[in-house]
Tab-separated table of C-alpha atoms in Angstrom:
chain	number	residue	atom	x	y	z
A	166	UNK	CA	-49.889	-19.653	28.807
A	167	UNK	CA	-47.274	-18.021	31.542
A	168	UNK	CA	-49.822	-18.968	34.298
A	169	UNK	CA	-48.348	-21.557	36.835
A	170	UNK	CA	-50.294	-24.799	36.722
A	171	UNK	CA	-47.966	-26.988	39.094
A	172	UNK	CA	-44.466	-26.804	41.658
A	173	UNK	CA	-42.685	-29.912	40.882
A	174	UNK	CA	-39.621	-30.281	43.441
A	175	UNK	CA	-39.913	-26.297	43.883
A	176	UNK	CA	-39.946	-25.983	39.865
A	177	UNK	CA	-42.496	-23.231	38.224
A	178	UNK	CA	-44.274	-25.463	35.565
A	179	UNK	CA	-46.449	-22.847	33.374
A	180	UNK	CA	-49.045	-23.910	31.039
A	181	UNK	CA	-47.135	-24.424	28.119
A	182	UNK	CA	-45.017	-26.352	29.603
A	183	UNK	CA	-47.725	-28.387	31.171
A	184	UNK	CA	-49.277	-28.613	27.823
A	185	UNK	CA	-46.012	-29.907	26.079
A	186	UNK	CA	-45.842	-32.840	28.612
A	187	UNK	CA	-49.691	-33.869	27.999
A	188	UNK	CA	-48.543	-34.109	24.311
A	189	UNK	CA	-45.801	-35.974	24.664
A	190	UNK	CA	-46.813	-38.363	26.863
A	191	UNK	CA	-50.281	-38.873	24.677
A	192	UNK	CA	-48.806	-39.558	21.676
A	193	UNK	CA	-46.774	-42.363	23.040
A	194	UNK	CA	-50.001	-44.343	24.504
A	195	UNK	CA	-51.374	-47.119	22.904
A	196	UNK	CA	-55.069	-47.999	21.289
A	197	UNK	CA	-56.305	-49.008	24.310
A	198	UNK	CA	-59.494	-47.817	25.886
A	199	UNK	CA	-59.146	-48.220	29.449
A	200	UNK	CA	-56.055	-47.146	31.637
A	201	UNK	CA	-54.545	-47.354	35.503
A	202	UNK	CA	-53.348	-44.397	36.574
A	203	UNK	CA	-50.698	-45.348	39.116
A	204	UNK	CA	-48.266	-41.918	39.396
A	205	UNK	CA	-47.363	-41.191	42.860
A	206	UNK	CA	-46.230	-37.420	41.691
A	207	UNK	CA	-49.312	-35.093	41.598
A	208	UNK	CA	-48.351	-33.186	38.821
A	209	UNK	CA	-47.388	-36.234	36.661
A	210	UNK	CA	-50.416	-38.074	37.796
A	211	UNK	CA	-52.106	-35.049	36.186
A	212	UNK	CA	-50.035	-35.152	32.681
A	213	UNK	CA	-51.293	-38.851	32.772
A	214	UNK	CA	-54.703	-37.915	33.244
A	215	UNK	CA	-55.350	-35.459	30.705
A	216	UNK	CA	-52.937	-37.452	28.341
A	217	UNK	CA	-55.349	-40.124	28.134
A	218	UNK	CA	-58.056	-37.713	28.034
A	219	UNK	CA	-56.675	-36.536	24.706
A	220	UNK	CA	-56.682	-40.465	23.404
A	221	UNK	CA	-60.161	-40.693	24.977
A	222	UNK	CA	-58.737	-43.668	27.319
A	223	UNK	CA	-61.098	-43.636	30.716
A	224	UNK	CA	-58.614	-43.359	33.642
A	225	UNK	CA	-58.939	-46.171	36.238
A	226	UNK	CA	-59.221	-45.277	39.675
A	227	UNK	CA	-58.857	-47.764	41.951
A	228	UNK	CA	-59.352	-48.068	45.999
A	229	UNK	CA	-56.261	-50.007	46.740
A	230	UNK	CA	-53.347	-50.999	44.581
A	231	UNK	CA	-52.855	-54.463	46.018
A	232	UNK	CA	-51.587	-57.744	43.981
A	233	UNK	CA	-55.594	-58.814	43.943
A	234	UNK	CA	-56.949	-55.280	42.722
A	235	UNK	CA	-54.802	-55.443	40.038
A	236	UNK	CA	-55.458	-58.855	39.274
A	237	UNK	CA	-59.439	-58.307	39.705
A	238	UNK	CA	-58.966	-55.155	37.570
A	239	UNK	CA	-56.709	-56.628	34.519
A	240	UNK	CA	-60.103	-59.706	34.310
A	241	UNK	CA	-62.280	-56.784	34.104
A	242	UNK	CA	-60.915	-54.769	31.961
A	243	UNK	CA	-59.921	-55.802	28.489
A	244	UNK	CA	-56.356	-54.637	27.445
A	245	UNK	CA	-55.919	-52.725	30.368
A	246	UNK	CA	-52.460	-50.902	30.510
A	247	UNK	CA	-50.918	-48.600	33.461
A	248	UNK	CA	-48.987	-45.266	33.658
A	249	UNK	CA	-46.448	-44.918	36.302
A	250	UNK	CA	-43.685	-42.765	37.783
A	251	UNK	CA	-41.930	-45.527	38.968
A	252	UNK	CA	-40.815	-49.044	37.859
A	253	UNK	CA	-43.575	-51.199	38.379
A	254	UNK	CA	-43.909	-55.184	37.356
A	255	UNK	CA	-47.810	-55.462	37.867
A	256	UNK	CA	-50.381	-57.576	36.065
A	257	UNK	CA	-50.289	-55.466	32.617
A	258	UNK	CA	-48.643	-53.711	30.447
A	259	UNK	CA	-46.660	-50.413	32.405
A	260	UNK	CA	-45.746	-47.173	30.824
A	261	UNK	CA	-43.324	-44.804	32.517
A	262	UNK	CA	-44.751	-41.239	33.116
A	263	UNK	CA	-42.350	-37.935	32.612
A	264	UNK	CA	-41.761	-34.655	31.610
A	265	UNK	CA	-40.759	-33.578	28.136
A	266	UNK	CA	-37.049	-33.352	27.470
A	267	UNK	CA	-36.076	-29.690	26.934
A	268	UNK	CA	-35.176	-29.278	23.057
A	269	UNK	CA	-37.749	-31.793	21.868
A	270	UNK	CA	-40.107	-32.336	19.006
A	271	UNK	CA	-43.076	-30.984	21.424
A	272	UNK	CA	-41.403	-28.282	22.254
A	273	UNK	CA	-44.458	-26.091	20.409
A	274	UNK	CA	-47.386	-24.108	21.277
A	275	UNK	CA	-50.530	-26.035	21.945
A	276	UNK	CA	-53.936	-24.756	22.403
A	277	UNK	CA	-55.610	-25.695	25.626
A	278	UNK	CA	-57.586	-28.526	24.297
A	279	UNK	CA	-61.277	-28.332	24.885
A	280	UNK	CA	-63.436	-31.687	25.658
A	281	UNK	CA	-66.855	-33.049	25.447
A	282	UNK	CA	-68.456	-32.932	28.521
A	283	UNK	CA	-70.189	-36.247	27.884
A	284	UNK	CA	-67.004	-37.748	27.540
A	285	UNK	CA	-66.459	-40.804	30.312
A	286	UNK	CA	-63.381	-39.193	31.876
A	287	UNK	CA	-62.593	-41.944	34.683
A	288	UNK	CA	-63.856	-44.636	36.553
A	289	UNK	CA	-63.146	-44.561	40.559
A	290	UNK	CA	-64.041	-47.802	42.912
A	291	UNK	CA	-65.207	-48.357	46.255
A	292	UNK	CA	-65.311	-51.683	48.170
A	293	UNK	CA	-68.766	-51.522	48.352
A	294	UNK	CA	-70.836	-53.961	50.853
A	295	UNK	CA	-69.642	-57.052	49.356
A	296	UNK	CA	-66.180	-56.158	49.606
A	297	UNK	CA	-65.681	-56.399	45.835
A	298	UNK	CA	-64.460	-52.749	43.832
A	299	UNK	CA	-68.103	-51.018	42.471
A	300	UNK	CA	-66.939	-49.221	39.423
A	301	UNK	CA	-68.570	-45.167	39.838
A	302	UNK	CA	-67.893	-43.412	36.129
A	303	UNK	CA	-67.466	-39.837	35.980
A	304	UNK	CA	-67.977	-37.283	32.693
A	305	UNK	CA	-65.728	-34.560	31.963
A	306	UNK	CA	-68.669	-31.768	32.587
A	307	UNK	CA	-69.542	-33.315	35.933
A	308	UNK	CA	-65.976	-33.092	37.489
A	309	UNK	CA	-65.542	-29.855	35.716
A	310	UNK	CA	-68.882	-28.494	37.027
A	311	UNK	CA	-67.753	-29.894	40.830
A	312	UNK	CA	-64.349	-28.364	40.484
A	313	UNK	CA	-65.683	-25.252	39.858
A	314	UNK	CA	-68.478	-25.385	42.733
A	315	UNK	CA	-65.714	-25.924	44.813
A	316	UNK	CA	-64.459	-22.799	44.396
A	317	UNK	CA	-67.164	-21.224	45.005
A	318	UNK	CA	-67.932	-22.999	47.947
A	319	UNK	CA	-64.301	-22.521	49.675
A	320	UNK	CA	-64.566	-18.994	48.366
A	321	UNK	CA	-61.693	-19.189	46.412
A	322	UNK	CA	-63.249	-18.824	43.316
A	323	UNK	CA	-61.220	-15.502	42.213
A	324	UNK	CA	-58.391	-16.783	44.028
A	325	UNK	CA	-55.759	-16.692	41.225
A	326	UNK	CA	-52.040	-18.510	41.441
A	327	UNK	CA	-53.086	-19.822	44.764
A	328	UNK	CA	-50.795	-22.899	45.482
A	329	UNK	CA	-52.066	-26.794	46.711
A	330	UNK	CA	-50.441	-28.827	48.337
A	331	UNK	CA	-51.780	-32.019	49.198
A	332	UNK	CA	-51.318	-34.717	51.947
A	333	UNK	CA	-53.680	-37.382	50.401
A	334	UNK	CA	-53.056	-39.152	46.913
A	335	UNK	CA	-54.480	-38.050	43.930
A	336	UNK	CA	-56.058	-41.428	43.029
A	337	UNK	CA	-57.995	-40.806	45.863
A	338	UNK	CA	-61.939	-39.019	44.991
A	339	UNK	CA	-61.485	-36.407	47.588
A	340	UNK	CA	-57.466	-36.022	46.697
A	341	UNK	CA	-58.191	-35.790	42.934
A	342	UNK	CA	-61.398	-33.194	43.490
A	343	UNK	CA	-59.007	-30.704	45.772
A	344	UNK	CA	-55.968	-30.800	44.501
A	345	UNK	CA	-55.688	-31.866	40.711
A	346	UNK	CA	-59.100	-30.868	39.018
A	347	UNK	CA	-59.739	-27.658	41.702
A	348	UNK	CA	-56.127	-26.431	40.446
A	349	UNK	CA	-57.114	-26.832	36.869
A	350	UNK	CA	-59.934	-25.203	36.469
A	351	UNK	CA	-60.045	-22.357	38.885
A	352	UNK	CA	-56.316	-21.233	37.598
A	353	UNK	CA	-55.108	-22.442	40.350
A	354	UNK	CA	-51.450	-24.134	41.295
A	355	UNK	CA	-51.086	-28.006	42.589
A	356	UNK	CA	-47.490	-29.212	44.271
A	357	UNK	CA	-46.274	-32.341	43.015
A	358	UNK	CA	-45.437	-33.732	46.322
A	359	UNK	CA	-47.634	-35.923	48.808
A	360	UNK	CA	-45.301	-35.744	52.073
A	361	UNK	CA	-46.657	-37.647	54.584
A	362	UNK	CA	-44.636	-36.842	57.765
A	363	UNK	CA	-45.289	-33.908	60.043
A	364	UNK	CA	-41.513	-32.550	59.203
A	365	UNK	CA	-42.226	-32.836	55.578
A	366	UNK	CA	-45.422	-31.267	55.345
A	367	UNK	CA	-44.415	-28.286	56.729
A	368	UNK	CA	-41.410	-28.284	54.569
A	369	UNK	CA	-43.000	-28.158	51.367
A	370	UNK	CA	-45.506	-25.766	52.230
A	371	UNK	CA	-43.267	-23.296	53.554
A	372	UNK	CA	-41.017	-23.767	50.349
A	373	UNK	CA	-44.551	-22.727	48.279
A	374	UNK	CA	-45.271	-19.338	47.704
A	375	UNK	CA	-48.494	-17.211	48.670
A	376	UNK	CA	-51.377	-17.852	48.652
A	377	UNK	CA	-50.985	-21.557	49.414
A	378	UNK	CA	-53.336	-24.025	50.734
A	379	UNK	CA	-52.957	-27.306	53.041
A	380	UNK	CA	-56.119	-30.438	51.664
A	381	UNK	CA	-55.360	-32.600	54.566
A	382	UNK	CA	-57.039	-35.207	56.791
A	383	UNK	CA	-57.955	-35.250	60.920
A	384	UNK	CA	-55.305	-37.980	60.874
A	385	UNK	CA	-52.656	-35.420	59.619
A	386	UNK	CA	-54.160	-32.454	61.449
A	387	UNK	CA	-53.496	-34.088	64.385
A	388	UNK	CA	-50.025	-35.075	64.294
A	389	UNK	CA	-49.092	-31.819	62.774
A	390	UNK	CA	-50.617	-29.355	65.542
A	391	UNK	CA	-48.438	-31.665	68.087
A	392	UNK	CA	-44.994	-30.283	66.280
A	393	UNK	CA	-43.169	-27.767	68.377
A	394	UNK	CA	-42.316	-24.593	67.370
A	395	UNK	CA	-44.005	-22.537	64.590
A	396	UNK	CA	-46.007	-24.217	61.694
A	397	UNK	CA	-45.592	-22.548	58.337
A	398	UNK	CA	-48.389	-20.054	57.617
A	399	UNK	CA	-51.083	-20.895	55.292
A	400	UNK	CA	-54.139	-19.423	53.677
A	401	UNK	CA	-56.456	-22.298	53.748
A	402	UNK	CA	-56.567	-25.344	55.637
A	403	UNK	CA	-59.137	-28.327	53.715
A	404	UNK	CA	-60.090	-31.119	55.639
A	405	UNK	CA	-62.071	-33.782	54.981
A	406	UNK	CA	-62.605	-38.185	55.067
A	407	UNK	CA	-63.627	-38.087	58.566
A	408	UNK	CA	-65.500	-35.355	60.941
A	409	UNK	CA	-63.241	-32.897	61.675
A	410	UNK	CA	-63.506	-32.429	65.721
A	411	UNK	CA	-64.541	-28.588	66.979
A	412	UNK	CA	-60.933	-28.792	69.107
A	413	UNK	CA	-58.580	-29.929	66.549
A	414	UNK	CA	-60.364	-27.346	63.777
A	415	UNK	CA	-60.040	-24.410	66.179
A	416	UNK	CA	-56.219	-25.631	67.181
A	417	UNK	CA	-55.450	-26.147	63.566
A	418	UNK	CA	-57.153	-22.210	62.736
A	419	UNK	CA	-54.353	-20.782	65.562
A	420	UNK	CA	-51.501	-23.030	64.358
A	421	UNK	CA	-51.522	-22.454	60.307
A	422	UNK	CA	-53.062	-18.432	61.437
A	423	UNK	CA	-55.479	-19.597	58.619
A	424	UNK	CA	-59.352	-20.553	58.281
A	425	UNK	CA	-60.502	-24.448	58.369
A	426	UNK	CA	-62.876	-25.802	56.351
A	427	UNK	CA	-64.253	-28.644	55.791
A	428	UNK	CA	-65.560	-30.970	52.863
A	429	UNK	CA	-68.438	-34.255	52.505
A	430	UNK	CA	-68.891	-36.685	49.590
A	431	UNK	CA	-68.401	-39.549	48.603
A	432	UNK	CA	-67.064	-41.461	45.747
A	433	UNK	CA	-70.085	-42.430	44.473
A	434	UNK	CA	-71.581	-38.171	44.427
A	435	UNK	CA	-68.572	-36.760	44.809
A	436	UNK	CA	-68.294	-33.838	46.819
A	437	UNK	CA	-71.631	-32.414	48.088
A	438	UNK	CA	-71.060	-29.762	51.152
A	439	UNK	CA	-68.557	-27.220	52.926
A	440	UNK	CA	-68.632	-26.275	56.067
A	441	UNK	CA	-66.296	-23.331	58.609
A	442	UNK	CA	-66.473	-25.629	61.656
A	443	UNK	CA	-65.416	-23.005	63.965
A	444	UNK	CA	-68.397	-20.873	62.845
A	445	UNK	CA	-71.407	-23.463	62.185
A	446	UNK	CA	-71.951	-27.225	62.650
A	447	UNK	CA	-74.105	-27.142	59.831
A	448	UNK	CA	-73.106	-28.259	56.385
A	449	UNK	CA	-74.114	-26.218	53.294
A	450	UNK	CA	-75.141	-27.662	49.751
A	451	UNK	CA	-72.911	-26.959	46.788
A	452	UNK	CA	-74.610	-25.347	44.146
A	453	UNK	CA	-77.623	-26.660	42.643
A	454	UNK	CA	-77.422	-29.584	44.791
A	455	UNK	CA	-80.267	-31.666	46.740
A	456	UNK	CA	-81.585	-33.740	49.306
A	457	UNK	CA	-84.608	-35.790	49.661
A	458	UNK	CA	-85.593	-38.168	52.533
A	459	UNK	CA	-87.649	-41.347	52.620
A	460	UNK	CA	-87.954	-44.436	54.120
A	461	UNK	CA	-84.899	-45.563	52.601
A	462	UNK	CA	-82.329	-42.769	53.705
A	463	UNK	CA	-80.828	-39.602	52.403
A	464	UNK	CA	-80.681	-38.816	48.607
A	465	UNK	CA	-78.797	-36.374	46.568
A	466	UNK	CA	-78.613	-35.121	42.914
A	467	UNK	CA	-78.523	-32.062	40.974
A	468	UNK	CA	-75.206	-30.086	39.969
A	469	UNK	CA	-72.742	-32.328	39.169
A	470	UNK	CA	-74.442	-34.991	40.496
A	471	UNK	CA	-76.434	-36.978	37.114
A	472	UNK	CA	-78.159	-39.394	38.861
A	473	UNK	CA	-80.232	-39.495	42.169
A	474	UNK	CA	-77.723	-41.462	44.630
A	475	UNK	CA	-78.015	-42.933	48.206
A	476	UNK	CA	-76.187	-42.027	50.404
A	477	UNK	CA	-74.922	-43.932	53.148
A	478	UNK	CA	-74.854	-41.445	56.060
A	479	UNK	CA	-77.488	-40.262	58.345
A	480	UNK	CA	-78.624	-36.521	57.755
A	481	UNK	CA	-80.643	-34.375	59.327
A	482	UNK	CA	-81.369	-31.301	57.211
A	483	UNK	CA	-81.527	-28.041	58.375
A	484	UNK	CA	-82.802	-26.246	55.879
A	485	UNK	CA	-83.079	-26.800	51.447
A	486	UNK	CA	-79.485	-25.705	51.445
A	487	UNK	CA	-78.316	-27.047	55.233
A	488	UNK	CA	-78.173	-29.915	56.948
A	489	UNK	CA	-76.454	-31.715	60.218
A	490	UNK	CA	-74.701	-34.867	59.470
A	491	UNK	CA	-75.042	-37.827	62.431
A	492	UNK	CA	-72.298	-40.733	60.879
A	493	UNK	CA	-72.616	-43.347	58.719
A	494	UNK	CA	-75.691	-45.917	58.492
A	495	UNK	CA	-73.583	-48.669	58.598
A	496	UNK	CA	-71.850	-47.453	62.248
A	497	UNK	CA	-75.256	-47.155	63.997
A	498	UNK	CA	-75.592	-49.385	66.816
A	499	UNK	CA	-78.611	-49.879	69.290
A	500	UNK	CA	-78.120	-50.225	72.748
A	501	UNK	CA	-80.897	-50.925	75.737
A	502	UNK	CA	-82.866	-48.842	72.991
A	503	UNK	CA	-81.194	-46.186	72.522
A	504	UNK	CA	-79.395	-45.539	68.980
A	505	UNK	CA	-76.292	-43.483	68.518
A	506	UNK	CA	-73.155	-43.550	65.761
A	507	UNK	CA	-69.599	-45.051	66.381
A	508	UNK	CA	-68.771	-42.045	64.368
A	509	UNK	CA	-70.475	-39.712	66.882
A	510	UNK	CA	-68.752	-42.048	69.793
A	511	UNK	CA	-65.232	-41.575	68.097
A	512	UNK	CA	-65.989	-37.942	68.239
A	513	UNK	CA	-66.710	-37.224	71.396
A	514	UNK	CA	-63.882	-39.203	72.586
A	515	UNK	CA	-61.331	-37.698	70.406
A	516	UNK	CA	-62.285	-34.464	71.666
A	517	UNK	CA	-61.510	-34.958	74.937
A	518	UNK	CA	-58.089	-33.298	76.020
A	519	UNK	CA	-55.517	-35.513	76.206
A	520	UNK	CA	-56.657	-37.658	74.219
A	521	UNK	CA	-54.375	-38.017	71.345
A	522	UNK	CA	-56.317	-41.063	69.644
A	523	UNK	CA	-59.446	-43.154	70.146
A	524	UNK	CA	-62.008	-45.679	68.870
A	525	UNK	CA	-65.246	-46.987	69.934
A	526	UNK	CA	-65.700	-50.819	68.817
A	527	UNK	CA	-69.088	-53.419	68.725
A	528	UNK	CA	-67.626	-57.091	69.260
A	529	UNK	CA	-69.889	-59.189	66.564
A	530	UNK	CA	-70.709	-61.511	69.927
A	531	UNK	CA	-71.744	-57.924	71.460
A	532	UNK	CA	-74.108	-57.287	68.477
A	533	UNK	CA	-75.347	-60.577	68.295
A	534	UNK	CA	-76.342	-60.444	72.154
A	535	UNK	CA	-78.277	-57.748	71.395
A	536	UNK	CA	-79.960	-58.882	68.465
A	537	UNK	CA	-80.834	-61.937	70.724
A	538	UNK	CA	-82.517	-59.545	73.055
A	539	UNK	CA	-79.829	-58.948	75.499
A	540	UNK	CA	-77.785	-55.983	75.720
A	541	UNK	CA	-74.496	-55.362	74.270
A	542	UNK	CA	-71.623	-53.630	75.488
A	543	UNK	CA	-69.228	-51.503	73.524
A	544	UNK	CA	-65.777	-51.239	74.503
A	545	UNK	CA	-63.156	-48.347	73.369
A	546	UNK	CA	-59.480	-47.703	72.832
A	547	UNK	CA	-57.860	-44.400	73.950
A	548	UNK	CA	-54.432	-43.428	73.295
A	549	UNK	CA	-54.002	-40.678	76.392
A	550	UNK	CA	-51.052	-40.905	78.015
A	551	UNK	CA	-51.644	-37.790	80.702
A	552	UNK	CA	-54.999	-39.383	81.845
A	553	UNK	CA	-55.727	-42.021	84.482
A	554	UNK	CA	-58.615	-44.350	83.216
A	555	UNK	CA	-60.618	-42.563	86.213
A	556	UNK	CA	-60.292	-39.165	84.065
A	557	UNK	CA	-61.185	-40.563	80.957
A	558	UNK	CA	-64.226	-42.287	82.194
A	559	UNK	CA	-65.430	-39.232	83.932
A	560	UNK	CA	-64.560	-36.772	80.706
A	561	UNK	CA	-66.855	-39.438	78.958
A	562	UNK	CA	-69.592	-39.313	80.995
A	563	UNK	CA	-70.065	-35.710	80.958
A	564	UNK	CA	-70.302	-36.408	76.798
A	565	UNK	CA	-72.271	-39.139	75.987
A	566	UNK	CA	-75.439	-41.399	77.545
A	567	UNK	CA	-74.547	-44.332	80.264
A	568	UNK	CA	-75.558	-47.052	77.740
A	569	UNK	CA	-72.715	-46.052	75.316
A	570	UNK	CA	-69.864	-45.764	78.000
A	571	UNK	CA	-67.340	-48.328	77.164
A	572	UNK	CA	-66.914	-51.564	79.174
A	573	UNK	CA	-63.767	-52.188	79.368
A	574	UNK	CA	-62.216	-49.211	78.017
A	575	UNK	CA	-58.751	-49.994	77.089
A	576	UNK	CA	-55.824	-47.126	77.648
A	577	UNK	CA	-53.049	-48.339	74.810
């Protein structure tokens, strides 16, 4: 019960004292049976969570938190209420989310409460191909069952008191999977804050104590191996919700003095594979988890995964338990023939030194020429202000075929 669960602002919060919120804050939610989890805090997004897990209330998870979503959301969903840190006027009902007052009725001992793994914990949404949210539920024993293969997988499994901190919202599948659930049921520690800001990052984690971990994104990566001076030392850098390039990972390893890893899922499966990418560009199955090919792509189940899924990536595998991952199905694009992967495009340019951001981009007229037979032309944006379009034309060419080099290539 003296364990730390959560920093909030710096603060220790130990399991009773975690547990003492969740009661508080449950008995104060009404009959309802579904509910929008809106808390920008970490660790009170997580006392909302398991709140409502107590009242068996699924937790809404939604993509965006735009005027329409909410809208779309409160038509879908009968009586649907929200939770939030902050004061909100939304479509629905809103209930403000915080801690226990010191000196209160719940200020007891509570048992760590122990669900059915059956139970329909939350719902998360992605825009699908129409654009619309598709509702994915998820049980209690599945994202406990993930959590845990996490661990294992990051081989941090006996890695006690170790502290998160996390640059990506909660609400968010991969933010929820690495820094709420992984904290609670490995015994480890999540921060309350999401800084976003190079500056702020490294303030909080330096203010955490050790062990402490960084679950970040390329995006953030990037802007944080820019800042002079030292970066504050970690133990574990976590990226993941785009491919992590070989030259940022192995800048990243020298700047934090710690190991990079990397995570793929999706909201749909959830998290699937790790991967060092300094040491392998292979990915490696969770536990228990599988692949099968056919005509129709790539599918995965087993583990915490209930139900055979599609998945909408190309993969090459390896091995039962290994596999290569090529980009999304949706980014492929044909050229005089030859087929390649925005994604893999947006790699290889990215990687290129001095290049400090970049995309590849099909014009619909582009991929409607050559649909009509013709051929299409990609062009590309580069942000690289040390490098004459010359450079970065020859850099390219040394990386990827003649049909895929951009025309025009745009330096912004």
């Amino acid at each position: 019960m003296d364990a730390v669960v959560a920093f909030d602002a710096g603060q220790a919060i130990d399991v009773a004292g975690f547990l003492r919120d969740v009661h508080a804050l449950a008995q104060r939610l009404p009959e309802r049976e579904f509910v929008l989890n809106a808390c920008a805090n970490r660790y009170l997004f997580t006392v909302a969570l398991c709140a409502a897990l107590l009242r068996r209330q699924v937790t809404l998870l939604p993509s965006s938190q735009s005027a329409a979503t909410m809208q779309a959301l409160a038509r879908s969903y009968a009586g649907l209420y929200a939770l939030n840190d902050r004061p909100e006027t939304g479509a629905f009902k809103t209930i403000a989310v915080a801690r226990a007052p010191p000196g209160s009725a719940f200020d007891v001992a509570y048992d760590i409460p122990s669900l059915a793994s059956e139970q329909v914990a939350l719902i998360l949404f992605t825009s699908g191909s129409t654009g619309h949210p598709v509702p994915t539920a998820k049980t209690w024993g599945s994202l406990v069952y993930s959590a845990q293969s996490e661990a294992l997988a990051l081989g941090i499994a006996a890695n006690r008191g170790l502290a998160i901190l996390g640059t990506v919202p909660a609400q968010h599948s991969y933010g929820l999977e690495s820094t709420v659930l992984l904290a609670l049921h490995n015994g480890l520690a999540l921060a309350s804050e999401h800084p976003f800001y190079p500056a702020d990052v490294c303030a909080v984690l330096q203010a955490l104590p050790r062990p402490r971990m960084l679950v970040t994104t390329p995006v953030h990566l990037r802007a944080l191996c820019v800042v002079e001076g030292a970066l504050p030392e970690a133990d574990l850098v976590l990226s993941a919700t785009a491919a992590l390039p070989l030259e940022l990972a192995t800048l990243a390893q020298a700047r934090f003095h710690a190991p990079v890893m990397e995570i793929y899922g999706c909201s749909e499966a959830g998290q699937l594979a790790a991967r060092t990418p300094t040491q392998s560009p292979h990915w490696a199955l969770m536990r228990d988890i599988r692949l099968r090919q056919d005509a129709s792509g790539t599918w995965v189940c087993g583990g915490h995964v209930p139900a055979e899924t599609l998945l909408a990536d190309v993969i090459e595998s390896v091995s039962d338990t290994h596999f290569t991952l090529h980009g999304r199905t949706a980014d492929l694009i044909n050229i005089a023939g030859k087929r390649t992967s925005l994604n893999y495009l947006n790699h290889q340019l990215n990687a290129i030194e001095g290049v400090e951001d970049g995309v590849f981009f099909m014009p619909e007229a582009q991929a409607a020429t050559e649909a009509a037979g013709g051929v299409a032309r990609l062009m590309a944006f580069a942000v690289a202000p040390k490098l004459s379009e010359q450079a970065l034309r020859a850099a390219l060419r040394e990386r990827i075929d003649p049909a895929f080099m951009p025309r025009p290539l745009y330096r912004v």
